[in-house]
Amino acid sequence: MQKMAKELSTRHLIGIKNITEDDIQLIFETADNFKEVINRPIKKVPSLRDITVANLFFESSTRTRVSFELAERRLSADIVNFTASSSSVSKGETLLDTVNNILAMKVDMVVMRHPAPGACVYLAKRIPANIVNAGDGTHEHPTQALLDAFSIREKLGEVAGKKVAIIGDILHSRVALSNVFCLNKLGAKVRVCGPPTLIPKYYEALGVEVSHDVRETLRWCDVANVLRIQLERQDIKYFPSLREYHQYFGVTRQMLDELDKEIVIMHPGPINRGVEITSDVADSRHSIILQQVENGVAIRMAVLYLLAAKG
Ligand code: CP
């Protein structure tokens, strides 16, 4: 692969809030190249051959963990995988002690998912390795937002000017916040939609529209990114029942059939079929959900490659 002249403005990827539009475009251009690589019969390049990456997952994950691991393997990095339940964190060790012990074994980069918002920025200030945030509590999930925007660009040609609706549990979603930052930087028009109890008041100040009407939002948008209800983060009830949530906010085939245009359906996963989205929408020709997953590997390869170049 050709070495790119440009570089990122940062040596960590903590959130989309802290990177520039140029950074995002550079990640996309690099991911275009890596997408071509991972569709070849031989999917591996030697770009990170002397780099060791630790994947620290303190919270459950399917897509992000597997996607980062594949991205690292495709770049020929050495990998160590770590989950909270099998580690000495469960014996009372601090996060910083755990990470410093791993770094003492000559690890260069850390990919971390953690339930505490701010855990990655806390580490980035205290350790010498590059940090990539793989989701920190309700704060940010930057690689998810990058792969979402990259998938919109791939499907619709560009992101600027497109109307993107984010529908669902906005209050508990790191995906929603990172998507808003990313789409705003790329010039999309953004709307969040859901029950009033699941949309924080500060969202209007982020420069997005707010709606509580799913049918009208689907008529408005070019792309609907549907989010699940994050019950694991809800200690009180925000709506009466999942059945009522589905009745008022679930995206259904009938809603799509009522539109006089085609829209793109996205979902970051995991999907709760029959709650926020029906199977005949998730599996329809409108859906690019599995393309999002495929693009995640190319985006994560790009992020790791560009951060490694920053040292
Ligand atoms: N989209 C996403 O973060 O999925 P996982 O929780 O499975 O990683």
Tab-separated table of C-alpha atoms and ligand atoms in Angstrom:
chain	number	residue	atom	x	y	z
A	1	MET	CA	0.000	0.000	0.000
A	2	GLN	CA	1.170	3.538	-0.807
A	3	LYS	CA	2.280	5.555	2.248
A	4	MET	CA	0.116	8.653	2.687
A	5	ALA	CA	1.794	12.033	3.079
A	6	LYS	CA	-0.784	13.427	5.490
A	7	GLU	CA	-1.110	12.557	9.165
A	8	LEU	CA	-3.725	12.747	11.920
A	9	SER	CA	-3.825	15.750	14.260
A	10	THR	CA	-3.841	13.417	17.288
A	11	ARG	CA	-2.000	10.341	18.610
A	12	HIS	CA	-5.118	8.977	20.371
A	13	LEU	CA	-8.681	8.413	19.169
A	14	ILE	CA	-10.699	9.254	22.265
A	15	GLY	CA	-13.722	10.781	20.565
A	16	ILE	CA	-14.945	12.425	17.359
A	17	LYS	CA	-15.389	15.695	19.272
A	18	ASN	CA	-11.595	16.080	19.452
A	19	ILE	CA	-10.674	15.346	15.817
A	20	THR	CA	-10.969	17.522	12.718
A	21	GLU	CA	-12.878	17.101	9.462
A	22	ASP	CA	-9.465	16.626	7.772
A	23	ASP	CA	-8.731	13.756	10.190
A	24	ILE	CA	-12.045	12.116	9.257
A	25	GLN	CA	-11.401	12.520	5.517
A	26	LEU	CA	-7.875	11.085	5.932
A	27	ILE	CA	-9.300	8.085	7.823
A	28	PHE	CA	-11.863	7.570	4.999
A	29	GLU	CA	-9.212	7.780	2.228
A	30	THR	CA	-7.024	5.305	4.124
A	31	ALA	CA	-10.013	3.010	4.754
A	32	ASP	CA	-10.818	3.056	0.997
A	33	ASN	CA	-7.378	1.525	0.406
A	34	PHE	CA	-7.754	-1.016	3.207
A	35	LYS	CA	-11.235	-2.021	1.997
A	36	GLU	CA	-9.623	-2.962	-1.296
A	37	VAL	CA	-6.946	-4.933	0.620
A	38	ILE	CA	-9.448	-6.959	2.691
A	39	ASN	CA	-11.335	-7.962	-0.437
A	40	ARG	CA	-8.214	-9.511	-1.995
A	41	PRO	CA	-7.553	-13.274	-1.730
A	42	ILE	CA	-4.550	-12.409	0.503
A	43	LYS	CA	-5.986	-9.947	2.985
A	44	LYS	CA	-2.864	-9.184	5.000
A	45	VAL	CA	-0.385	-6.283	4.766
A	46	PRO	CA	2.776	-5.871	6.890
A	47	SER	CA	2.013	-2.268	7.995
A	48	LEU	CA	1.992	-2.945	11.783
A	49	ARG	CA	4.446	-5.862	11.807
A	50	ASP	CA	6.514	-4.510	14.725
A	51	ILE	CA	3.562	-3.135	16.708
A	52	THR	CA	1.849	-4.880	19.649
A	53	VAL	CA	-1.775	-3.977	20.403
A	54	ALA	CA	-3.631	-4.793	23.636
A	55	ASN	CA	-7.411	-5.116	23.316
A	56	LEU	CA	-8.823	-4.346	26.766
A	57	PHE	CA	-12.542	-5.068	26.930
A	58	PHE	CA	-14.077	-4.286	30.336
A	59	GLU	CA	-17.591	-4.498	28.836
A	60	SER	CA	-19.188	-7.081	26.544
A	61	SER	CA	-18.845	-6.704	22.777
A	62	THR	CA	-19.212	-8.825	19.649
A	63	ARG	CA	-18.746	-6.552	16.611
A	64	THR	CA	-16.220	-4.058	17.950
A	65	ARG	CA	-13.940	-6.630	19.606
A	66	VAL	CA	-13.882	-8.998	16.629
A	67	SER	CA	-13.554	-6.107	14.170
A	68	PHE	CA	-10.540	-4.584	15.990
A	69	GLU	CA	-8.901	-7.992	16.294
A	70	LEU	CA	-9.371	-8.720	12.585
A	71	ALA	CA	-8.120	-5.234	11.677
A	72	GLU	CA	-4.981	-5.797	13.773
A	73	ARG	CA	-4.371	-9.252	12.271
A	74	ARG	CA	-4.860	-7.918	8.716
A	75	LEU	CA	-2.167	-5.304	9.522
A	76	SER	CA	0.180	-8.028	10.900
A	77	ALA	CA	0.242	-6.586	14.443
A	78	ASP	CA	0.945	-8.760	17.499
A	79	ILE	CA	-2.144	-8.912	19.720
A	80	VAL	CA	-2.986	-9.499	23.373
A	81	ASN	CA	-6.653	-9.846	24.339
A	82	PHE	CA	-7.919	-9.036	27.787
A	83	THR	CA	-11.416	-9.212	29.297
A	84	ALA	CA	-12.302	-7.877	32.744
A	85	SER	CA	-13.818	-11.106	34.080
A	86	SER	CA	-10.593	-13.106	33.541
A	87	SER	CA	-8.217	-10.402	34.779
A	88	SER	CA	-6.777	-9.159	38.060
A	89	VAL	CA	-9.172	-6.165	37.948
A	90	SER	CA	-11.665	-8.590	39.510
A	91	LYS	CA	-9.173	-8.917	42.431
A	92	GLY	CA	-9.235	-5.180	43.123
A	93	GLU	CA	-6.346	-3.894	40.969
A	94	THR	CA	-6.784	-0.340	39.615
A	95	LEU	CA	-7.264	0.296	35.891
A	96	LEU	CA	-3.982	2.225	35.761
A	97	ASP	CA	-1.992	-0.554	37.497
A	98	THR	CA	-3.507	-3.171	35.193
A	99	VAL	CA	-2.692	-1.178	32.056
A	100	ASN	CA	0.828	-0.258	33.253
A	101	ASN	CA	1.543	-3.954	33.879
A	102	ILE	CA	0.426	-4.787	30.350
A	103	LEU	CA	2.513	-1.920	28.919
A	104	ALA	CA	5.594	-3.175	30.810
A	105	MET	CA	5.437	-6.143	28.428
A	106	LYS	CA	6.200	-3.712	25.550
A	107	VAL	CA	2.724	-2.968	24.227
A	108	ASP	CA	2.514	0.001	21.813
A	109	MET	CA	-1.226	0.606	21.419
A	110	VAL	CA	-4.279	0.065	23.624
A	111	VAL	CA	-7.824	-0.442	22.320
A	112	MET	CA	-10.181	-0.119	25.257
A	113	ARG	CA	-13.893	-0.530	25.943
A	114	HIS	CA	-14.888	0.505	29.444
A	115	PRO	CA	-18.223	1.217	31.183
A	116	ALA	CA	-16.941	4.514	32.673
A	117	PRO	CA	-17.266	7.632	30.499
A	118	GLY	CA	-13.831	9.264	30.417
A	119	ALA	CA	-11.844	6.083	31.117
A	120	CYS	CA	-9.887	6.451	27.856
A	121	VAL	CA	-9.008	10.107	28.353
A	122	TYR	CA	-7.910	9.259	31.917
A	123	LEU	CA	-5.501	6.630	30.533
A	124	ALA	CA	-4.310	8.797	27.632
A	125	LYS	CA	-3.063	11.391	30.152
A	126	ARG	CA	-1.112	8.795	32.139
A	127	ILE	CA	0.421	6.213	29.805
A	128	PRO	CA	2.765	6.449	26.804
A	129	ALA	CA	0.828	4.123	24.409
A	130	ASN	CA	-1.635	5.281	21.720
A	131	ILE	CA	-5.221	4.818	23.002
A	132	VAL	CA	-8.226	3.969	20.850
A	133	ASN	CA	-11.626	4.294	22.485
A	134	ALA	CA	-13.784	1.271	21.618
A	135	GLY	CA	-16.714	2.732	23.601
A	136	ASP	CA	-16.621	4.415	27.034
A	137	GLY	CA	-19.945	4.240	28.877
A	138	THR	CA	-22.488	6.715	27.498
A	139	HIS	CA	-19.732	9.034	26.213
A	140	GLU	CA	-18.298	8.197	22.748
A	141	HIS	CA	-17.811	5.287	20.335
A	142	PRO	CA	-15.681	7.016	17.673
A	143	THR	CA	-14.903	4.082	15.359
A	144	GLN	CA	-18.632	3.244	15.181
A	145	ALA	CA	-19.434	6.813	14.060
A	146	LEU	CA	-16.602	6.706	11.504
A	147	LEU	CA	-17.800	3.417	10.023
A	148	ASP	CA	-21.395	4.706	9.984
A	149	ALA	CA	-20.439	7.881	8.093
A	150	PHE	CA	-18.102	5.907	5.796
A	151	SER	CA	-21.038	3.574	4.981
A	152	ILE	CA	-23.309	6.556	4.174
A	153	ARG	CA	-20.576	7.988	1.921
A	154	GLU	CA	-20.219	4.607	0.186
A	155	LYS	CA	-23.983	4.206	-0.317
A	156	LEU	CA	-24.969	7.789	-1.207
A	157	GLY	CA	-21.724	9.188	-2.665
A	158	GLU	CA	-21.234	11.829	0.029
A	159	VAL	CA	-22.295	12.731	3.552
A	160	ALA	CA	-22.488	16.536	3.181
A	161	GLY	CA	-26.069	17.716	2.744
A	162	LYS	CA	-27.637	14.329	3.529
A	163	LYS	CA	-30.451	14.200	6.096
A	164	VAL	CA	-29.596	11.616	8.756
A	165	ALA	CA	-32.044	10.627	11.508
A	166	ILE	CA	-30.828	8.834	14.640
A	167	ILE	CA	-33.839	7.083	16.154
A	168	GLY	CA	-34.077	5.414	19.564
A	169	ASP	CA	-32.472	5.625	22.993
A	170	ILE	CA	-30.349	8.746	22.520
A	171	LEU	CA	-29.900	9.351	26.269
A	172	HIS	CA	-27.834	6.208	26.921
A	173	SER	CA	-26.105	6.016	23.528
A	174	ARG	CA	-22.409	6.701	22.915
A	175	VAL	CA	-23.100	5.853	19.246
A	176	ALA	CA	-25.589	8.740	18.969
A	177	LEU	CA	-23.194	11.315	20.441
A	178	SER	CA	-20.230	10.249	18.275
A	179	ASN	CA	-22.496	10.158	15.190
A	180	VAL	CA	-23.738	13.696	15.861
A	181	PHE	CA	-20.168	15.033	16.159
A	182	CYS	CA	-19.056	13.142	13.034
A	183	LEU	CA	-22.055	13.985	10.832
A	184	ASN	CA	-21.967	17.656	11.884
A	185	LYS	CA	-18.261	17.879	10.964
A	186	LEU	CA	-19.007	16.316	7.564
A	187	GLY	CA	-21.868	18.740	6.806
A	188	ALA	CA	-24.875	16.401	7.133
A	189	LYS	CA	-28.232	17.583	8.505
A	190	VAL	CA	-28.894	15.602	11.681
A	191	ARG	CA	-32.086	14.872	13.576
A	192	VAL	CA	-32.535	12.744	16.706
A	193	CYS	CA	-35.915	11.080	17.305
A	194	GLY	CA	-37.318	9.155	20.252
A	195	PRO	CA	-39.480	9.515	23.369
A	196	PRO	CA	-38.893	12.836	25.216
A	197	THR	CA	-37.556	10.873	28.203
A	198	LEU	CA	-34.781	9.342	26.052
A	199	ILE	CA	-33.499	12.561	24.432
A	200	PRO	CA	-31.286	14.746	26.659
A	201	LYS	CA	-32.071	18.478	26.667
A	202	TYR	CA	-28.503	19.383	25.594
A	203	TYR	CA	-28.905	17.767	22.157
A	204	GLU	CA	-30.499	20.906	20.632
A	205	ALA	CA	-27.344	22.821	21.626
A	206	LEU	CA	-25.311	20.335	19.539
A	207	GLY	CA	-26.935	21.759	16.401
A	208	VAL	CA	-29.342	18.910	15.664
A	209	GLU	CA	-33.120	18.816	15.220
A	210	VAL	CA	-35.178	16.969	17.812
A	211	SER	CA	-38.390	15.062	17.002
A	212	HIS	CA	-40.675	12.659	18.793
A	213	ASP	CA	-42.538	11.584	15.617
A	214	VAL	CA	-40.967	8.577	13.858
A	215	ARG	CA	-43.276	8.617	10.778
A	216	GLU	CA	-42.582	12.305	10.097
A	217	THR	CA	-38.841	11.741	10.708
A	218	LEU	CA	-38.749	8.885	8.190
A	219	ARG	CA	-40.451	11.192	5.623
A	220	TRP	CA	-37.757	13.836	6.354
A	221	CYS	CA	-34.596	11.723	6.213
A	222	ASP	CA	-32.362	10.092	3.585
A	223	VAL	CA	-30.851	7.750	6.194
A	224	ALA	CA	-32.344	6.332	9.398
A	225	ASN	CA	-29.804	5.002	11.912
A	226	VAL	CA	-31.895	2.998	14.383
A	227	LEU	CA	-30.569	2.397	17.913
A	228	ARG	CA	-31.582	-0.214	20.453
A	229	ILE	CA	-32.990	0.528	23.906
A	230	GLN	CA	-30.044	0.176	26.302
A	231	LEU	CA	-31.883	-1.504	29.154
A	232	GLU	CA	-28.576	-2.380	30.858
A	233	ARG	CA	-27.951	1.351	31.438
A	234	GLN	CA	-31.477	2.166	32.658
A	235	ASP	CA	-32.030	2.100	36.410
A	236	ILE	CA	-35.506	3.684	36.150
A	237	LYS	CA	-38.341	3.268	33.625
A	238	TYR	CA	-38.261	5.737	30.708
A	239	PHE	CA	-41.357	4.280	28.948
A	240	PRO	CA	-44.123	1.922	30.121
A	241	SER	CA	-43.069	-1.292	28.291
A	242	LEU	CA	-41.058	-2.554	25.301
A	243	ARG	CA	-44.373	-3.376	23.581
A	244	GLU	CA	-45.479	0.257	23.861
A	245	TYR	CA	-42.032	1.486	22.780
A	246	HIS	CA	-42.333	-0.643	19.642
A	247	GLN	CA	-45.878	0.569	18.988
A	248	TYR	CA	-44.845	4.245	18.998
A	249	PHE	CA	-41.133	4.267	18.036
A	250	GLY	CA	-40.356	0.940	16.336
A	251	VAL	CA	-39.433	1.200	12.627
A	252	THR	CA	-41.694	-1.148	10.636
A	253	ARG	CA	-42.118	-2.298	7.052
A	254	GLN	CA	-45.490	-0.541	6.880
A	255	MET	CA	-43.781	2.790	7.689
A	256	LEU	CA	-41.285	2.297	4.843
A	257	ASP	CA	-44.070	1.276	2.436
A	258	GLU	CA	-45.935	4.510	3.224
A	259	LEU	CA	-42.968	6.629	2.062
A	260	ASP	CA	-42.843	7.986	-1.483
A	261	LYS	CA	-39.041	7.511	-1.597
A	262	GLU	CA	-36.333	5.021	-0.650
A	263	ILE	CA	-34.358	5.596	2.528
A	264	VAL	CA	-31.253	3.843	3.836
A	265	ILE	CA	-31.664	1.849	7.071
A	266	MET	CA	-28.701	1.509	9.441
A	267	HIS	CA	-28.210	-0.038	12.877
A	268	PRO	CA	-24.952	-0.288	14.860
A	269	GLY	CA	-26.030	-3.570	16.507
A	270	PRO	CA	-26.778	-5.458	18.594
A	271	ILE	CA	-30.343	-5.499	17.158
A	272	ASN	CA	-33.364	-6.231	19.325
A	273	ARG	CA	-35.638	-7.515	16.559
A	274	GLY	CA	-39.287	-6.607	17.073
A	275	VAL	CA	-38.470	-3.743	19.460
A	276	GLU	CA	-36.719	-0.801	17.742
A	277	ILE	CA	-36.840	-2.428	14.287
A	278	THR	CA	-38.734	-5.319	12.696
A	279	SER	CA	-36.921	-8.168	10.934
A	280	ASP	CA	-38.474	-7.287	7.569
A	281	VAL	CA	-36.849	-3.838	7.823
A	282	ALA	CA	-33.492	-5.018	9.229
A	283	ASP	CA	-33.188	-7.641	6.474
A	284	SER	CA	-34.701	-5.536	3.673
A	285	ARG	CA	-32.964	-4.131	0.601
A	286	HIS	CA	-33.036	-0.724	2.347
A	287	SER	CA	-30.719	-2.039	5.050
A	288	ILE	CA	-26.911	-1.621	4.973
A	289	ILE	CA	-26.413	-3.126	8.437
A	290	LEU	CA	-23.973	-5.838	7.326
A	291	GLN	CA	-22.082	-3.395	5.068
A	292	GLN	CA	-21.556	-1.292	8.211
A	293	VAL	CA	-19.974	-4.312	9.891
A	294	GLU	CA	-17.747	-5.003	6.867
A	295	ASN	CA	-16.661	-1.352	6.721
A	296	GLY	CA	-15.804	-1.460	10.422
A	297	VAL	CA	-12.720	-3.572	9.725
A	298	ALA	CA	-11.398	-1.179	7.050
A	299	ILE	CA	-12.082	1.867	9.248
A	300	ARG	CA	-10.316	0.280	12.244
A	301	MET	CA	-7.350	-0.714	10.072
A	302	ALA	CA	-7.135	2.917	8.943
A	303	VAL	CA	-7.319	4.280	12.492
A	304	LEU	CA	-4.675	1.874	13.840
A	305	TYR	CA	-2.364	2.475	10.863
A	306	LEU	CA	-2.611	6.271	11.098
A	307	LEU	CA	-2.174	6.344	14.897
A	308	ALA	CA	0.853	4.013	14.706
A	309	ALA	CA	2.419	6.461	12.242
A	310	LYS	CA	2.099	9.180	14.910
A	311	GLY	CA	4.066	7.013	17.402
B	1	CP	N1	-21.871	-1.654	17.703
B	1	CP	C1	-21.224	-2.182	18.762
B	1	CP	O1	-20.500	-1.504	19.490
B	1	CP	O2	-21.481	-3.507	18.957
B	1	CP	P1	-20.778	-4.415	20.075
B	1	CP	O3	-21.297	-3.957	21.404
B	1	CP	O4	-21.170	-5.833	19.734
B	1	CP	O5	-19.289	-4.199	19.984
